[in-house]
Amino acid sequence: MSQVSDTKFRDSQGNYVTRQPVVILVTDGQPQQFQADNWWEPDGYQRGNVKGRPASALSTVLTGAYWKKQIQKNFQIAPKIYTIGADIGDPEGLYYQAVLNPGTGFKKNDTINGITILDSPTYNDAAGYAYNAWEIYKEGLNVSLPDQGGNMRMFNHPATDDVTEADLNYVDNYYHTTTENLNDIFTEIMGEVQSDAFYATEESTGGKQSAVVYRDPIGEYMEVKDIKGVLWGGTLYDATKNNEDGTYSLTLAAGETTPKNPITGADIDISQMTVKVEQEIKNGKTTETLVVEIPNSCLPLRHDEITVENGQMTDYISSRFETMPLRVLYTVGIQNGVKIDEKEGGALDLSKIDATYKAKNITADGNIRFYSNRYERQLNPTGDDRFDDGAIGDTTVQFTPNSNNRYYFFQKNRQIYSNEECTVPVTADQVTDNSLPEGNYYLKIDYYVDDDKDHGYTGDHTGYTETVVERTADQLTGAVEAIDGNVYTKIGAARIGRLDYFSRNKEQNATETATYSFVPWMENNQMTAFLGNNGRLNMPNPYSFTISKEVAGNNAEQIDLDKEFQFTVKITDEGDMPLTGGYAYIGGSIMDGVTGPENDVLTLNDNGEGTITLKHGQQVTITGLPLGAKYTVTEEDYSGDGYVTTKTGDIGTIGKDATSTAAFTNTKDVTPIEPDPDDSSLTAKKE
């Protein structure tokens, strides 16, 4: 299979379609150890008896992993490899698990050290020696093991496509059976090969054995209050928290009936889903992330069944209008730990909110914003400048599309043209590194339509149809190849060009967060969808006082209006103990035409003192103060500059309902010289 040439065939529309390679290995005896200078190029075989058992085991695992990669290179899609152990009993079973099911069976044996082989190792010990040899080999070192006759066989490294840890589990599925049941196993394998086409995703997302992983970083000072459950196709599963480990168990709610997979008919085992709340404590602050991991068997599937005769659709059945999305029902609220009484509905303790956060999230009317989902405003790994400046959210859904999923990957070599009429083929001499020169290109895609008039179809066509799509060279980068002198889309290449159509800009953005509700992005064949629908909660920030500044007088000029005046603010609690740390303030103005200072933080030292600078017409409101706090505001002495200062409210106490303002006015006047009405003379004297 690594060298066959007929890896593709043409369909009825003339497009190339790649065959799916399938390898089935059946054994009822010991694995054979080949003889070769290079283990990946065998030139002879011998039974791996007794002392040669470890070498036979390692040979089998390495060979399976290596040649799987070669087949994939030839076909451009991963082969399906199934192994069958027929009539294998104990103690050989442990040994054969290692070579035929390395994902679980090829592992460390704590009773076996090194690779010095005993004369007659047991099967179990032989598997342990083979694994120890692998641990040396994977570090890039050569390793030697004895064959049946005790001759040392070198396991060296190929120049390319060496086997790595990620390649080791070359088997898609292992079957342990008897000769009498082989037919049943073959039937099961064929069913599995066919059912793989039904799954849109691979179960390998983010290093997890899950098809889809949903991650919702909860906003600062917010927490998951409750997870009610999961809705699957309208069926409710209750969620129950498992002690304090953050995970939840899912059980069918009372009165509900277990739903079935619409394709296989099997019961949906929702317990295979993982729902958990992860916590991280950093610098004394707790943040949470809701994580939902969904295996293929729990994904809602849309089932389209098309009957085609002689290239024409004769029947079409679809569940696209009945299939409902999977929903996780959960609520988010203010953390109890930042409330005064730590109870639901308790008042917010603003002293527990970081001053920088308050300054960043305070509104013009003094409220503080809290978000159901984290929103950093800087996340944009896509490289697309449309999504800069906080355009996308932090909540994500990640999955790895199945390589056979035509929604994400080209499944056919579709010919590419340089004109929209698709009459001028792009020639092979224009391809460099699977890419084309800058410009626009065109290709035909085919699909089937129904005469359904209730869901947006016009009803004027039923069956197979074609349309022409336009793609830029950037959208086709790495996705083209030369075949027979012309250029085609490359089978297995990601259809990146389609992603541009699916970004969703919000029509309204009441929460003033991400401007896009949905942004898909694919990297290394893994899809990430950024979700930007954030909830926002405005909490009152009631205890505050204001400092204002005004310049007056008939001698006040523009330089006086632009002058900065510095104030020292001292704040203590009701017991006269200094308040320290940061307190957010809101900048504003007391008259039209004046721009207030930026929102910022007043930092109080160990004596409870801090400084603020204001210009004419400006004010600041210092927020987040405890009830009963006492303040004193002192302006620097500017009498030497010709100002006379008047003030009100410069000393005060924060009351529950009172509004406190420390108002300062600096007046700069010129006293006119008024002549004596009885003396009209003017005397000048020079000394």
XYZ file of C-alpha atoms in Angstrom:
687
model
C 0.000 0.000 0.000
C 2.895 2.359 0.500
C 3.755 2.063 -3.198
C 0.490 1.395 -5.033
C -0.338 3.923 -7.735
C -4.142 3.663 -7.893
C -4.756 5.643 -4.710
C -7.486 7.679 -6.430
C -10.367 7.159 -8.815
C -12.586 9.494 -10.805
C -16.225 9.883 -9.806
C -19.116 10.379 -12.234
C -18.388 14.129 -12.378
C -14.724 13.628 -13.286
C -13.301 14.643 -9.904
C -10.551 12.607 -8.272
C -11.558 10.815 -5.054
C -9.010 9.212 -2.702
C -9.483 5.606 -1.663
C -9.527 4.793 2.053
C -6.644 2.388 2.837
C -7.513 -0.337 5.352
C -5.070 -2.894 6.814
C -6.259 -5.926 8.800
C -3.607 -8.031 10.541
C -4.617 -11.467 11.840
C -2.255 -13.623 13.891
C -2.576 -16.868 15.812
C 1.102 -17.283 16.608
C 4.160 -15.407 17.702
C 5.232 -12.271 15.832
C 8.045 -12.857 13.344
C 11.422 -11.215 13.753
C 12.841 -10.155 10.433
C 16.497 -10.190 9.443
C 17.848 -6.959 8.022
C 20.624 -4.425 8.294
C 17.854 -1.843 8.647
C 14.753 -2.976 10.537
C 12.448 -1.022 8.179
C 13.854 -2.936 5.153
C 13.403 -6.661 6.018
C 15.099 -9.310 3.876
C 14.243 -12.445 5.868
C 12.255 -13.762 8.788
C 12.565 -16.173 11.701
C 10.307 -17.099 14.572
C 10.905 -14.929 17.579
C 11.131 -17.797 20.064
C 12.455 -17.650 23.611
C 15.442 -15.283 23.766
C 14.352 -13.507 20.572
C 10.930 -12.573 21.923
C 11.859 -8.993 22.993
C 13.384 -8.241 19.565
C 10.289 -9.649 17.856
C 8.030 -7.452 19.967
C 9.977 -4.255 19.292
C 10.260 -5.104 15.582
C 6.490 -5.502 15.284
C 5.663 -2.218 17.004
C 8.251 -0.184 15.079
C 7.334 -1.755 11.746
C 3.618 -1.142 12.226
C 4.150 2.495 13.167
C 6.680 3.156 10.389
C 4.697 1.634 7.529
C 1.489 3.305 8.637
C 3.263 6.598 8.009
C 4.424 5.411 4.577
C 0.891 4.417 3.572
C -0.411 7.788 4.739
C 2.221 9.586 2.650
C 1.187 7.629 -0.423
C -2.585 8.041 -0.005
C -2.474 11.474 1.653
C -4.967 10.237 4.265
C -4.410 8.078 7.337
C -4.984 4.349 6.860
C -7.222 2.360 9.167
C -5.267 -0.471 10.827
C -7.007 -3.264 12.702
C -5.264 -6.160 14.463
C -6.868 -9.468 15.429
C -5.432 -11.932 17.921
C -7.078 -15.300 17.242
C -6.866 -18.187 19.693
C -4.306 -16.432 21.874
C -4.410 -17.469 25.511
C -2.487 -16.684 28.640
C 0.307 -16.114 29.402
C 0.927 -15.135 25.761
C -1.964 -12.659 25.979
C 0.113 -10.026 27.760
C 2.811 -10.255 25.118
C 0.429 -9.990 22.194
C -1.379 -7.065 23.780
C 1.950 -5.220 23.646
C 2.527 -5.793 19.928
C -1.051 -5.825 18.626
C -2.505 -3.134 20.888
C 0.472 -0.931 21.815
C -1.732 1.974 22.894
C -2.518 0.109 26.107
C -0.302 -2.990 26.087
C 3.162 -1.636 25.247
C 4.210 -0.208 28.601
C 6.722 -0.263 31.421
C 7.085 -3.434 33.483
C 8.345 -2.363 36.900
C 9.871 -5.800 37.539
C 12.136 -5.619 34.473
C 15.225 -3.405 34.453
C 17.499 -2.709 31.494
C 17.797 -4.851 28.362
C 20.074 -7.671 29.478
C 17.921 -10.578 28.308
C 17.637 -13.788 30.319
C 18.073 -17.082 28.445
C 14.353 -17.851 28.422
C 12.315 -14.751 29.280
C 8.611 -15.233 29.847
C 6.213 -13.533 27.464
C 5.417 -10.902 30.053
C 9.115 -10.240 30.729
C 9.854 -10.102 26.984
C 7.334 -7.290 26.549
C 9.030 -5.416 29.399
C 12.491 -5.779 27.819
C 11.096 -4.552 24.489
C 9.647 -1.455 26.131
C 12.925 -0.709 27.926
C 14.687 -0.928 24.560
C 12.116 1.469 23.091
C 12.826 4.031 25.816
C 16.475 4.006 24.723
C 15.594 4.083 21.022
C 13.184 7.029 21.268
C 16.022 9.210 22.612
C 17.754 8.857 19.238
C 20.153 6.125 20.337
C 20.739 2.762 18.680
C 19.858 -0.303 20.708
C 20.690 -4.010 20.262
C 18.609 -7.047 21.213
C 19.374 -10.761 20.688
C 17.567 -12.864 18.105
C 16.552 -16.517 18.577
C 20.113 -17.701 18.205
C 21.502 -15.115 20.592
C 22.954 -12.953 17.800
C 22.634 -9.245 18.556
C 20.394 -7.313 16.160
C 20.874 -3.567 15.885
C 17.859 -1.259 15.886
C 19.194 1.834 14.192
C 17.307 4.871 12.872
C 15.986 5.635 9.372
C 17.079 8.916 7.809
C 13.457 10.074 7.528
C 10.098 9.211 9.076
C 11.572 7.762 12.244
C 9.048 6.443 14.756
C 8.191 8.830 17.590
C 6.141 8.481 20.747
C 3.123 9.909 18.925
C 3.377 7.220 16.209
C 3.690 4.273 18.566
C 0.000 3.375 18.793
C -0.396 2.432 15.139
C -3.572 0.395 15.738
C -7.058 1.866 15.346
C -8.646 -1.116 17.077
C -7.556 -4.505 18.425
C -9.827 -7.567 18.571
C -9.231 -10.621 20.764
C -11.220 -13.566 19.421
C -11.258 -17.198 18.340
C -11.037 -18.677 14.863
C -14.736 -19.572 14.966
C -15.680 -15.922 15.516
C -13.469 -14.368 12.838
C -16.407 -13.703 10.506
C -18.143 -11.729 13.229
C -15.002 -9.687 13.818
C -14.640 -8.888 10.106
C -18.269 -7.780 10.035
C -17.647 -5.549 13.043
C -14.562 -4.037 11.415
C -16.440 -3.243 8.217
C -19.151 -1.615 10.265
C -16.557 0.463 12.080
C -14.936 1.552 8.809
C -18.315 2.662 7.534
C -19.366 4.339 10.791
C -16.191 6.448 10.844
C -17.732 8.436 8.010
C -20.563 9.448 10.336
C -18.312 11.252 12.801
C -17.439 14.800 11.852
C -14.585 15.041 14.344
C -11.586 13.137 15.617
C -11.278 12.253 19.295
C -7.895 13.894 19.817
C -8.600 17.568 20.506
C -6.084 19.476 22.602
C -4.340 16.288 23.678
C -7.606 15.006 25.137
C -9.551 11.954 24.020
C -12.545 14.141 23.220
C -14.135 15.199 19.973
C -15.208 18.669 21.129
C -13.859 20.709 24.053
C -15.758 23.794 25.258
C -13.842 26.177 27.527
C -15.547 29.150 29.135
C -13.167 31.234 31.282
C -15.445 32.878 33.846
C -15.070 36.635 34.364
C -12.976 38.094 37.179
C -14.722 38.024 40.585
C -17.412 35.780 39.103
C -18.031 32.071 39.694
C -20.197 29.220 38.451
C -23.164 29.165 40.819
C -24.945 26.107 39.511
C -24.920 23.598 36.676
C -28.478 22.444 36.170
C -27.657 19.833 33.581
C -27.297 18.988 29.910
C -29.972 19.043 27.218
C -29.424 16.454 24.486
C -32.006 16.641 21.721
C -34.548 18.027 24.180
C -33.784 15.325 26.776
C -32.659 16.673 30.165
C -29.826 15.103 32.128
C -29.397 16.357 35.699
C -25.926 17.437 36.850
C -24.690 16.538 40.336
C -21.440 17.920 41.720
C -18.915 15.311 42.848
C -17.633 16.560 46.206
C -15.013 19.288 45.728
C -13.104 18.035 42.684
C -15.089 20.283 40.360
C -16.568 17.492 38.231
C -20.247 16.753 37.722
C -22.108 13.483 37.174
C -24.853 13.420 34.545
C -27.945 11.258 35.046
C -31.185 11.004 33.109
C -33.774 13.325 34.659
C -36.985 11.870 36.061
C -39.546 11.121 33.380
C -37.042 11.334 30.516
C -36.266 8.576 27.997
C -32.718 7.791 26.873
C -32.247 9.210 23.343
C -30.697 7.179 20.564
C -28.022 7.951 18.016
C -29.953 8.869 14.840
C -27.529 6.896 12.648
C -26.395 3.871 14.637
C -29.514 3.516 16.771
C -27.396 3.015 19.900
C -28.355 4.606 23.222
C -26.638 7.903 23.949
C -24.395 7.294 26.965
C -24.180 10.832 28.288
C -21.964 9.692 31.181
C -19.042 9.689 28.729
C -19.216 13.477 28.690
C -17.070 15.413 31.149
C -18.413 18.564 32.803
C -16.140 20.260 35.319
C -15.198 23.610 36.834
C -11.452 24.235 37.023
C -10.113 26.695 39.601
C -6.870 28.635 39.676
C -5.653 30.750 42.583
C -3.072 33.372 41.671
C -1.982 36.304 43.831
C -4.847 35.537 46.176
C -7.448 35.805 43.407
C -9.570 32.825 42.361
C -10.594 32.382 38.736
C -12.732 29.625 37.247
C -13.111 27.936 33.873
C -16.040 25.756 32.874
C -14.796 22.844 30.739
C -17.058 20.486 28.794
C -15.474 17.541 26.936
C -17.733 15.706 24.499
C -16.802 12.403 22.817
C -18.041 11.527 19.342
C -20.662 9.176 20.723
C -22.393 12.067 22.514
C -22.377 14.601 19.683
C -25.746 15.461 18.134
C -25.565 14.474 14.463
C -27.419 15.784 11.453
C -28.286 12.838 9.249
C -28.574 13.340 5.484
C -29.487 10.263 3.465
C -29.331 10.670 -0.310
C -30.310 8.056 -2.859
C -28.561 8.509 -6.206
C -29.301 6.593 -9.390
C -27.323 7.249 -12.576
C -25.897 10.442 -11.116
C -29.323 11.857 -10.216
C -30.811 12.161 -6.746
C -33.998 10.132 -6.458
C -34.627 10.514 -2.728
C -33.422 12.764 0.068
C -34.055 12.467 3.799
C -32.533 14.980 6.234
C -32.740 15.642 9.961
C -31.279 19.136 9.673
C -34.504 20.775 10.846
C -35.012 18.367 13.741
C -31.496 17.984 15.177
C -31.007 20.297 18.140
C -27.666 21.482 19.541
C -26.305 20.094 22.788
C -26.799 22.598 25.606
C -25.119 22.873 29.002
C -27.299 24.826 31.451
C -25.325 26.800 34.029
C -25.518 30.097 35.906
C -22.775 32.561 36.822
C -22.741 35.236 39.529
C -20.571 37.357 41.820
C -18.184 35.302 43.945
C -19.425 34.879 47.508
C -15.885 35.587 48.695
C -16.095 39.256 47.632
C -19.387 39.858 49.424
C -19.698 41.332 52.889
C -21.600 38.370 54.335
C -20.541 35.758 51.724
C -24.141 34.807 51.073
C -26.226 34.796 47.933
C -27.662 38.273 47.524
C -25.162 39.737 49.968
C -23.786 43.238 49.443
C -20.521 43.635 47.540
C -17.406 44.346 49.601
C -15.638 46.799 47.321
C -12.455 46.639 49.385
C -11.966 43.097 48.037
C -12.036 44.296 44.416
C -8.656 45.165 42.935
C -8.325 48.926 42.391
C -6.940 48.452 38.881
C -9.970 46.336 37.985
C -12.309 48.997 39.387
C -10.579 51.772 37.465
C -10.748 49.740 34.251
C -14.384 48.730 34.660
C -16.080 51.694 36.294
C -18.946 53.442 34.496
C -19.704 57.147 34.220
C -22.389 56.843 36.897
C -20.078 55.041 39.311
C -21.152 51.430 38.777
C -18.590 48.632 38.409
C -18.893 46.202 35.496
C -18.549 42.432 35.987
C -18.622 39.936 33.113
C -20.067 36.442 33.019
C -17.189 35.418 30.724
C -13.606 36.624 30.750
C -12.904 39.349 28.219
C -9.255 40.379 27.911
C -9.662 42.665 24.870
C -6.287 41.557 23.461
C -6.836 37.968 22.319
C -6.260 37.498 18.580
C -4.085 34.573 17.483
C -5.570 34.507 13.979
C -3.264 37.095 12.390
C -6.323 38.743 10.790
C -6.364 42.434 11.724
C -10.167 42.477 11.539
C -10.094 40.781 14.916
C -7.682 43.162 16.662
C -8.597 45.535 19.496
C -10.809 43.166 21.422
C -12.971 42.034 18.515
C -13.160 38.386 19.621
C -14.044 36.715 22.900
C -12.100 34.363 25.172
C -14.635 31.512 25.268
C -13.723 28.757 22.795
C -14.941 25.547 21.238
C -12.131 23.348 19.896
C -12.259 20.230 17.775
C -10.224 18.377 15.178
C -12.324 17.746 12.064
C -12.324 14.234 10.671
C -9.981 14.058 7.696
C -12.930 12.690 5.698
C -15.100 15.683 6.583
C -15.706 17.522 3.312
C -16.975 20.537 5.240
C -13.403 21.268 6.369
C -11.126 19.332 4.015
C -11.040 18.821 0.282
C -12.148 15.269 -0.480
C -11.648 15.588 -4.231
C -9.040 17.013 -6.565
C -11.177 19.814 -7.969
C -9.695 21.510 -11.008
C -8.770 25.177 -10.610
C -9.358 27.801 -13.303
C -8.228 31.361 -13.834
C -11.621 32.631 -15.074
C -15.105 32.489 -13.589
C -16.469 30.606 -16.590
C -14.017 27.789 -15.727
C -12.749 27.496 -19.286
C -9.065 28.409 -18.726
C -7.315 25.829 -16.516
C -4.459 26.903 -14.277
C -1.364 25.036 -15.453
C 1.078 23.056 -13.341
C 4.008 25.390 -14.024
C 2.324 28.022 -11.824
C 2.484 25.877 -8.668
C 5.265 26.419 -6.122
C 5.180 24.579 -2.784
C 1.507 23.738 -3.241
C 0.679 27.426 -3.685
C -0.297 29.762 -6.538
C 0.739 33.299 -7.540
C -1.272 36.199 -6.156
C -4.678 36.555 -7.768
C -8.212 35.168 -7.851
C -9.033 31.604 -8.879
C -12.176 29.578 -9.482
C -13.317 25.992 -8.930
C -16.544 24.057 -9.180
C -18.184 22.389 -6.215
C -21.075 19.953 -6.372
C -23.860 19.258 -3.919
C -27.445 18.075 -3.717
C -30.531 20.219 -3.101
C -34.132 19.463 -2.282
C -37.223 21.313 -3.532
C -38.039 22.358 0.024
C -39.726 25.788 -0.080
C -40.156 26.176 3.682
C -36.501 26.753 4.587
C -35.163 29.184 2.024
C -35.095 27.004 -1.115
C -36.783 28.300 -4.263
C -38.071 24.906 -5.300
C -36.915 25.297 -8.906
C -34.320 22.535 -8.739
C -34.011 19.114 -7.162
C -30.967 16.863 -7.125
C -27.327 17.250 -8.056
C -26.097 20.750 -8.870
C -22.836 22.637 -9.383
C -21.722 26.108 -8.520
C -18.521 28.112 -9.026
C -16.669 29.538 -6.033
C -13.931 32.149 -6.027
C -10.801 31.851 -3.904
C -7.742 34.054 -3.527
C -4.220 32.690 -3.707
C -3.887 33.220 0.061
C -6.978 31.121 0.695
C -5.531 28.305 -1.416
C -2.025 28.405 0.084
C -0.810 24.847 0.627
C -4.067 23.426 -0.744
C -3.220 22.840 -4.420
C -1.170 20.309 -6.369
C -0.246 19.600 -9.975
C -1.845 16.572 -11.659
C -1.400 15.736 -15.349
C -0.185 19.251 -16.184
C -3.077 21.104 -14.530
C -3.786 22.348 -11.004
C -6.279 20.785 -8.599
C -7.206 21.216 -4.982
C -5.184 18.882 -2.781
C -7.118 16.091 -1.124
C -6.917 16.439 2.642
C -5.991 20.147 2.541
C -8.040 22.432 4.767
C -10.738 24.513 3.096
C -9.552 27.682 4.806
C -11.301 29.899 2.267
C -14.692 28.867 3.602
C -13.975 30.253 7.060
C -14.276 33.865 5.927
C -17.983 33.348 5.410
C -18.710 32.260 8.964
C -17.422 35.103 11.121
C -20.394 36.874 12.688
C -20.271 40.575 13.544
C -22.732 41.641 16.224
C -25.581 43.863 15.080
C -25.862 45.154 18.639
C -23.248 45.103 21.363
C -25.054 46.077 24.544
C -22.280 44.713 26.764
C -19.559 46.638 24.881
C -17.375 43.534 24.706
C -16.276 41.532 21.644
C -17.683 42.920 18.402
C -17.789 39.433 16.845
C -20.047 36.773 18.320
C -18.372 33.957 16.361
C -14.930 33.698 14.741
C -13.601 30.356 13.400
C -9.873 29.760 13.022
C -7.959 26.669 11.914
C -4.330 25.906 12.734
C -2.582 22.560 12.250
C -5.941 21.073 11.246
C -7.465 21.944 14.632
C -10.499 24.214 14.588
C -11.068 26.857 17.251
C -14.282 28.869 17.356
C -14.057 32.043 19.455
C -17.385 32.956 21.035
C -17.994 36.592 21.928
C -21.452 36.769 23.506
C -20.582 38.007 26.989
C -23.026 38.827 29.768
C -22.407 41.925 31.878
C -23.531 42.863 35.381
C -23.348 46.436 36.677
C -22.960 46.663 40.454
C -23.419 49.947 42.350
C -20.375 51.539 43.945
C -22.221 53.701 46.508
C -19.656 55.017 49.013
C -17.577 57.804 47.524
C -16.793 61.500 47.663
C -15.876 64.109 45.061
C -13.124 66.724 44.787
C -13.705 69.630 42.376
C -11.575 72.562 41.218
C -12.466 75.977 39.802
C -10.362 79.029 38.885
C -12.051 82.453 38.977
C -11.172 86.148 39.061
C -10.796 89.080 36.718
C -7.063 88.497 36.405
C -7.323 84.774 35.564
C -5.874 84.127 32.129
C -5.711 80.999 29.955
C -2.472 79.966 31.628
C -4.377 79.858 34.927
C -7.168 77.772 33.442
C -4.610 75.270 32.143
C -2.612 75.145 35.378
C -2.463 71.862 37.339
C -3.272 72.072 41.050
C -2.178 69.321 43.420
C -4.220 67.992 46.322
C -3.294 65.702 49.198
C -6.062 63.352 50.247
C -6.033 61.567 53.598
C -8.615 58.878 54.330
C -9.149 56.846 57.507
C -11.801 54.394 58.593
C -14.413 55.291 61.190
C -11.928 54.257 63.897
C -9.287 56.682 62.523
C -7.080 53.892 61.176
C -5.482 54.866 57.832
C -6.861 53.247 54.698
C -4.128 51.993 52.389
C -3.890 50.626 48.869
C -5.647 51.658 45.679
C -9.063 53.254 45.256
C -10.473 53.821 41.810
C -11.683 57.281 40.890
C -13.875 58.569 38.080
C -12.824 61.668 36.192
C -15.440 64.285 35.301
C -16.117 67.993 34.851
C -18.274 70.609 36.604
C -18.888 72.792 33.558
C -19.410 72.513 29.819
C -16.405 72.570 27.521
C -14.026 71.034 30.037
C -12.602 67.537 29.635
C -12.335 65.587 32.856
C -9.246 63.601 33.855
C -8.966 59.930 32.895
C -10.293 57.295 35.271
C -7.415 56.120 37.423
C -6.438 54.872 40.864
C -5.664 56.911 43.997
C -2.911 55.097 45.887
C -2.882 55.670 49.662
C 0.358 55.131 51.593
C 0.721 53.719 55.100
C -0.495 57.040 56.516
C -3.624 56.894 54.383
C -2.390 59.714 52.117
C -2.298 60.094 48.355
C -2.192 62.880 45.758
C -4.470 63.965 42.928
C -3.967 66.696 40.312
C -6.844 68.760 38.866
C -7.284 71.655 36.438
C -9.979 74.300 36.230
C -13.443 72.770 35.808
C -12.367 69.213 36.605
C -13.453 66.825 39.322
C -12.754 63.278 40.491
C -15.006 60.939 42.450
C -13.088 58.534 44.690
C -14.980 55.256 44.969
C -15.026 51.989 46.878
C -14.795 53.568 50.334
C -16.227 51.920 53.437
C -19.211 53.437 55.173
C -18.073 55.858 57.888
C -14.697 56.607 56.313
C -13.259 60.038 57.139
C -11.412 62.220 54.680
C -9.397 65.428 54.644
C -8.459 67.189 51.392
C -5.657 69.774 51.408
C -4.589 71.881 48.423
C -1.002 72.995 48.009
C -0.389 76.660 48.881
C -0.642 78.701 45.680
C -0.942 82.153 47.346
C 2.480 83.080 46.041
C 1.047 82.833 42.527
C -1.625 85.407 43.324
C -4.483 83.032 44.177
C -6.908 83.330 47.047
C -8.302 79.893 47.934
C -11.777 79.219 49.269
C -13.026 75.728 50.081
C -16.057 73.846 51.286
C -16.445 70.228 52.383
C -12.704 69.649 52.608
C -13.235 67.602 55.783
C -16.019 65.032 55.909
C -17.366 61.589 56.718
C -18.822 59.123 54.214
C -22.494 58.683 55.060
C -24.926 56.096 53.823
C -27.160 58.509 51.925
C -25.199 61.769 51.856
C -23.270 63.068 48.846
C -19.901 64.518 49.873
C -17.984 67.068 47.803
C -14.788 68.931 48.604
C -14.963 72.048 46.394
C -11.943 74.320 45.933
C -11.959 77.706 44.171
C -8.800 79.703 43.468
C -9.555 83.374 42.718
C -7.099 85.691 40.991
C -8.245 89.362 40.970
C -6.641 92.771 40.209
C -7.774 95.528 42.688
C -8.484 98.711 40.607
C -7.003 102.119 41.690
C -9.879 104.548 42.210
C -8.884 108.286 42.221
C -10.098 110.669 45.012
C -13.022 112.658 43.519
C -11.807 115.841 45.321
C -8.312 115.598 43.875
C -8.052 115.760 40.126
C -4.306 116.243 40.114
C -1.771 113.586 39.279
C 1.618 113.622 40.898
C 4.671 111.782 39.624
C 7.738 111.461 41.781
C 11.210 110.237 40.791
C 13.731 109.292 43.400
